[in-house]
């Protein structure tokens, strides 16, 4: 799946991204596909953790994102 995301129009600078999900690998490019500024991460088998890194010319950093447990639903409130 390839999708182009454009933030809502507003005053000032905006950042445009293109992202692709291929199996368990997520790639996000800053600006356009193939950009030197990009993120590549892999989802764990259970889908609860995403581990990867943002890189750009001259820098970058590692990331780990963990899904928070969904809070229990309250009686009378549909969370679906």
Tab-separated table of N, CA and C in Angstrom:
chain	number	residue	atom	x	y	z
A	1	UNK	N	0.854	-1.154	0.000
A	1	UNK	CA	0.000	0.000	0.000
A	1	UNK	C	0.905	1.223	0.000
A	2	UNK	N	0.666	2.172	-0.883
A	2	UNK	CA	1.423	3.415	-0.949
A	2	UNK	C	0.439	4.554	-0.817
A	3	UNK	N	0.722	5.492	0.057
A	3	UNK	CA	-0.201	6.590	0.281
A	3	UNK	C	0.577	7.871	0.450
A	4	UNK	N	0.038	8.960	-0.033
A	4	UNK	CA	0.652	10.262	0.154
A	4	UNK	C	-0.197	11.039	1.146
A	5	UNK	N	0.451	11.527	2.195
A	5	UNK	CA	-0.251	12.269	3.239
A	5	UNK	C	0.121	13.734	3.140
A	6	UNK	N	-0.865	14.573	3.136
A	6	UNK	CA	-0.617	16.007	3.134
A	6	UNK	C	-1.369	16.600	4.318
A	7	UNK	N	-0.645	17.313	5.179
A	7	UNK	CA	-1.317	17.889	6.348
A	7	UNK	C	-2.334	18.940	5.941
A	8	UNK	N	-3.258	19.280	6.829
A	8	UNK	CA	-4.235	20.314	6.516
A	8	UNK	C	-3.546	21.628	6.187
A	9	UNK	N	-4.120	22.380	5.272
A	9	UNK	CA	-3.552	23.678	4.896
A	9	UNK	C	-3.702	24.658	6.047
A	10	UNK	N	-2.640	25.373	6.345
A	10	UNK	CA	-2.657	26.387	7.379
A	10	UNK	C	-1.521	27.354	7.115
A	11	UNK	N	-1.484	28.412	7.847
A	11	UNK	CA	-0.414	29.393	7.710
A	11	UNK	C	0.917	28.778	8.123
A	12	UNK	N	1.994	29.120	7.447
A	12	UNK	CA	3.313	28.640	7.842
A	12	UNK	C	3.757	27.431	7.047
A	13	UNK	N	4.865	26.869	7.467
A	13	UNK	CA	5.453	25.734	6.782
A	13	UNK	C	4.725	24.439	7.141
A	14	UNK	N	4.694	23.520	6.196
A	14	UNK	CA	4.129	22.197	6.438
A	14	UNK	C	5.166	21.157	6.022
A	15	UNK	N	5.020	19.962	6.529
A	15	UNK	CA	5.867	18.842	6.154
A	15	UNK	C	5.009	17.799	5.457
A	16	UNK	N	5.395	17.420	4.251
A	16	UNK	CA	4.681	16.398	3.504
A	16	UNK	C	5.438	15.075	3.618
A	17	UNK	N	4.698	13.968	3.700
A	17	UNK	CA	5.280	12.645	3.824
A	17	UNK	C	4.615	11.691	2.847
A	18	UNK	N	5.355	10.680	2.425
A	18	UNK	CA	4.817	9.564	1.664
A	18	UNK	C	5.145	8.318	2.484
A	19	UNK	N	4.178	7.435	2.672
A	19	UNK	CA	4.451	6.221	3.443
A	19	UNK	C	4.021	4.990	2.674
A	20	UNK	N	4.669	3.870	3.027
A	20	UNK	CA	4.390	2.594	2.389
A	20	UNK	C	4.435	1.511	3.466
A	21	UNK	N	3.450	0.642	3.446
A	21	UNK	CA	3.426	-0.511	4.338
A	21	UNK	C	3.522	-1.750	3.468
A	22	UNK	N	4.622	-2.489	3.610
A	22	UNK	CA	4.873	-3.687	2.812
A	22	UNK	C	5.098	-4.841	3.776
A	23	UNK	N	4.062	-5.662	3.964
A	23	UNK	CA	4.150	-6.738	4.957
A	23	UNK	C	4.242	-6.135	6.344
A	24	UNK	N	5.317	-6.444	7.068
A	24	UNK	CA	5.480	-5.890	8.417
A	24	UNK	C	6.458	-4.717	8.448
A	25	UNK	N	6.819	-4.169	7.273
A	25	UNK	CA	7.779	-3.066	7.190
A	25	UNK	C	7.087	-1.767	6.802
A	26	UNK	N	7.274	-0.740	7.624
A	26	UNK	CA	6.738	0.594	7.369
A	26	UNK	C	7.880	1.500	6.944
A	27	UNK	N	7.719	2.185	5.809
A	27	UNK	CA	8.694	3.167	5.351
A	27	UNK	C	7.977	4.496	5.183
A	28	UNK	N	8.569	5.558	5.727
A	28	UNK	CA	8.028	6.909	5.601
A	28	UNK	C	9.131	7.786	5.035
A	29	UNK	N	8.854	8.461	3.931
A	29	UNK	CA	9.826	9.377	3.341
A	29	UNK	C	9.391	10.803	3.610
A	30	UNK	N	10.332	11.645	3.967
A	30	UNK	CA	10.051	13.072	4.123
A	30	UNK	C	10.077	13.735	2.760
A	31	UNK	N	8.954	14.286	2.341
A	31	UNK	CA	8.874	14.949	1.041
A	31	UNK	C	8.364	14.010	-0.025
A	32	UNK	N	9.257	13.253	-0.647
A	32	UNK	CA	8.853	12.361	-1.730
A	32	UNK	C	9.492	10.986	-1.566
A	33	UNK	N	8.895	9.999	-2.205
A	33	UNK	CA	9.417	8.631	-2.149
A	33	UNK	C	10.872	8.623	-2.621
A	34	UNK	N	11.720	7.907	-1.875
A	34	UNK	CA	13.132	7.836	-2.229
A	34	UNK	C	13.979	8.917	-1.589
A	35	UNK	N	13.360	9.783	-0.782
A	35	UNK	CA	14.085	10.872	-0.122
A	35	UNK	C	15.179	10.326	0.795
A	36	UNK	N	16.279	11.086	0.938
A	36	UNK	CA	17.343	10.720	1.873
A	36	UNK	C	16.874	10.813	3.320
A	37	UNK	N	15.830	11.584	3.577
A	37	UNK	CA	15.245	11.679	4.918
A	37	UNK	C	14.085	10.695	4.982
A	38	UNK	N	14.252	9.626	5.764
A	38	UNK	CA	13.220	8.585	5.785
A	38	UNK	C	13.258	7.789	7.085
A	39	UNK	N	12.163	7.082	7.317
A	39	UNK	CA	12.035	6.172	8.459
A	39	UNK	C	11.762	4.786	7.914
A	40	UNK	N	12.423	3.788	8.484
A	40	UNK	CA	12.116	2.399	8.173
A	40	UNK	C	11.960	1.662	9.491
A	41	UNK	N	10.834	0.994	9.659
A	41	UNK	CA	10.576	0.256	10.884
A	41	UNK	C	9.884	-1.057	10.593
A	42	UNK	N	9.988	-1.982	11.549
A	42	UNK	CA	9.384	-3.302	11.413
A	42	UNK	C	8.459	-3.564	12.593
A	43	UNK	N	7.246	-4.029	12.296
A	43	UNK	CA	6.293	-4.401	13.335
A	43	UNK	C	6.634	-5.789	13.877
A	44	UNK	N	6.459	-5.962	15.182
A	44	UNK	CA	6.641	-7.274	15.808
A	44	UNK	C	5.554	-8.221	15.311
A	45	UNK	N	5.764	-9.514	15.539
A	45	UNK	CA	4.808	-10.530	15.084
A	45	UNK	C	3.412	-10.297	15.657
A	46	UNK	N	3.320	-9.806	16.905
A	46	UNK	CA	2.000	-9.557	17.505
A	46	UNK	C	1.447	-8.178	17.152
A	47	UNK	N	2.226	-7.376	16.429
A	47	UNK	CA	1.766	-6.058	15.989
A	47	UNK	C	1.780	-4.995	17.064
A	48	UNK	N	2.323	-5.307	18.234
A	48	UNK	CA	2.297	-4.355	19.348
A	48	UNK	C	3.527	-3.462	19.439
A	49	UNK	N	4.584	-3.765	18.692
A	49	UNK	CA	5.818	-2.979	18.756
A	49	UNK	C	6.307	-2.656	17.355
A	50	UNK	N	6.752	-1.419	17.159
A	50	UNK	CA	7.359	-0.973	15.909
A	50	UNK	C	8.760	-0.488	16.247
A	51	UNK	N	9.776	-1.108	15.642
A	51	UNK	CA	11.168	-0.759	15.904
A	51	UNK	C	11.818	-0.329	14.601
A	52	UNK	N	12.506	0.818	14.621
A	52	UNK	CA	13.139	1.299	13.404
A	52	UNK	C	14.000	2.505	13.661
A	53	UNK	N	14.199	3.299	12.603
A	53	UNK	CA	15.060	4.474	12.714
A	53	UNK	C	14.696	5.516	11.663
A	54	UNK	N	14.761	6.778	12.077
A	54	UNK	CA	14.734	7.905	11.152
A	54	UNK	C	16.175	8.183	10.763
A	55	UNK	N	16.430	8.389	9.482
A	55	UNK	CA	17.767	8.751	9.020
A	55	UNK	C	17.654	9.911	8.045
A	56	UNK	N	18.689	10.724	7.997
A	56	UNK	CA	18.797	11.823	7.050
A	56	UNK	C	20.277	12.110	6.870
A	57	UNK	N	20.652	12.821	5.823
A	57	UNK	CA	22.077	13.100	5.624
A	57	UNK	C	22.680	13.763	6.871
A	58	UNK	N	23.644	13.094	7.465
A	58	UNK	CA	24.331	13.644	8.626
A	58	UNK	C	23.728	13.284	9.970
A	59	UNK	N	22.677	12.457	10.003
A	59	UNK	CA	22.100	12.163	11.309
A	59	UNK	C	21.011	11.115	11.279
A	60	UNK	N	20.368	10.990	12.437
A	60	UNK	CA	19.280	10.042	12.581
A	60	UNK	C	19.157	9.571	14.012
A	61	UNK	N	18.140	8.773	14.265
A	61	UNK	CA	17.962	8.204	15.600
A	61	UNK	C	17.103	6.953	15.533
A	62	UNK	N	17.298	6.065	16.506
A	62	UNK	CA	16.555	4.819	16.630
A	62	UNK	C	15.235	5.078	17.353
A	63	UNK	N	14.211	4.288	17.034
A	63	UNK	CA	12.919	4.417	17.709
A	63	UNK	C	12.350	3.046	18.062
A	64	UNK	N	11.576	3.032	19.122
A	64	UNK	CA	10.752	1.879	19.464
A	64	UNK	C	9.413	2.420	19.943
A	65	UNK	N	8.354	2.000	19.297
A	65	UNK	CA	6.995	2.414	19.665
A	65	UNK	C	6.236	1.184	20.133
A	66	UNK	N	5.519	1.331	21.247
A	66	UNK	CA	4.762	0.220	21.814
A	66	UNK	C	3.301	0.608	21.953
A	67	UNK	N	2.417	-0.266	21.471
A	67	UNK	CA	0.979	-0.028	21.570
A	67	UNK	C	0.554	-0.091	23.033
A	68	UNK	N	-0.207	0.899	23.460
A	68	UNK	CA	-0.753	0.890	24.813
A	68	UNK	C	-1.984	-0.003	24.847
A	69	UNK	N	-2.170	-0.707	25.949
A	69	UNK	CA	-3.384	-1.538	26.055
A	69	UNK	C	-4.634	-0.668	25.976
A	70	UNK	N	-5.655	-1.184	25.330
A	70	UNK	CA	-6.923	-0.465	25.234
A	70	UNK	C	-7.584	-0.488	26.605
A	71	UNK	N	-8.061	0.679	27.081
A	71	UNK	CA	-8.732	0.682	28.390
A	71	UNK	C	-10.033	-0.114	28.319
A	72	UNK	N	-10.434	-0.693	29.440
A	72	UNK	CA	-11.693	-1.451	29.431
A	72	UNK	C	-12.861	-0.541	29.089
A	73	UNK	N	-13.812	-1.092	28.354
A	73	UNK	CA	-14.982	-0.282	27.983
A	73	UNK	C	-15.875	-0.076	29.207
A	74	UNK	N	-16.589	1.036	29.175
A	74	UNK	CA	-17.513	1.349	30.266
A	74	UNK	C	-18.905	0.891	29.848
A	75	UNK	N	-19.694	0.428	30.800
A	75	UNK	CA	-21.051	-0.015	30.461
A	75	UNK	C	-21.836	1.074	29.744
A	76	UNK	N	-22.484	0.697	28.643
A	76	UNK	CA	-23.297	1.644	27.898
A	76	UNK	C	-22.545	2.462	26.873
A	77	UNK	N	-21.210	2.269	26.764
A	77	UNK	CA	-20.410	3.010	25.797
A	77	UNK	C	-19.855	2.019	24.777
A	78	UNK	N	-20.166	2.256	23.499
A	78	UNK	CA	-19.698	1.385	22.435
A	78	UNK	C	-18.324	1.863	21.989
A	79	UNK	N	-17.292	1.025	22.108
A	79	UNK	CA	-15.932	1.400	21.706
A	79	UNK	C	-15.520	0.817	20.382
A	80	UNK	N	-16.435	0.141	19.688
A	80	UNK	CA	-16.088	-0.495	18.411
A	80	UNK	C	-15.986	0.523	17.311
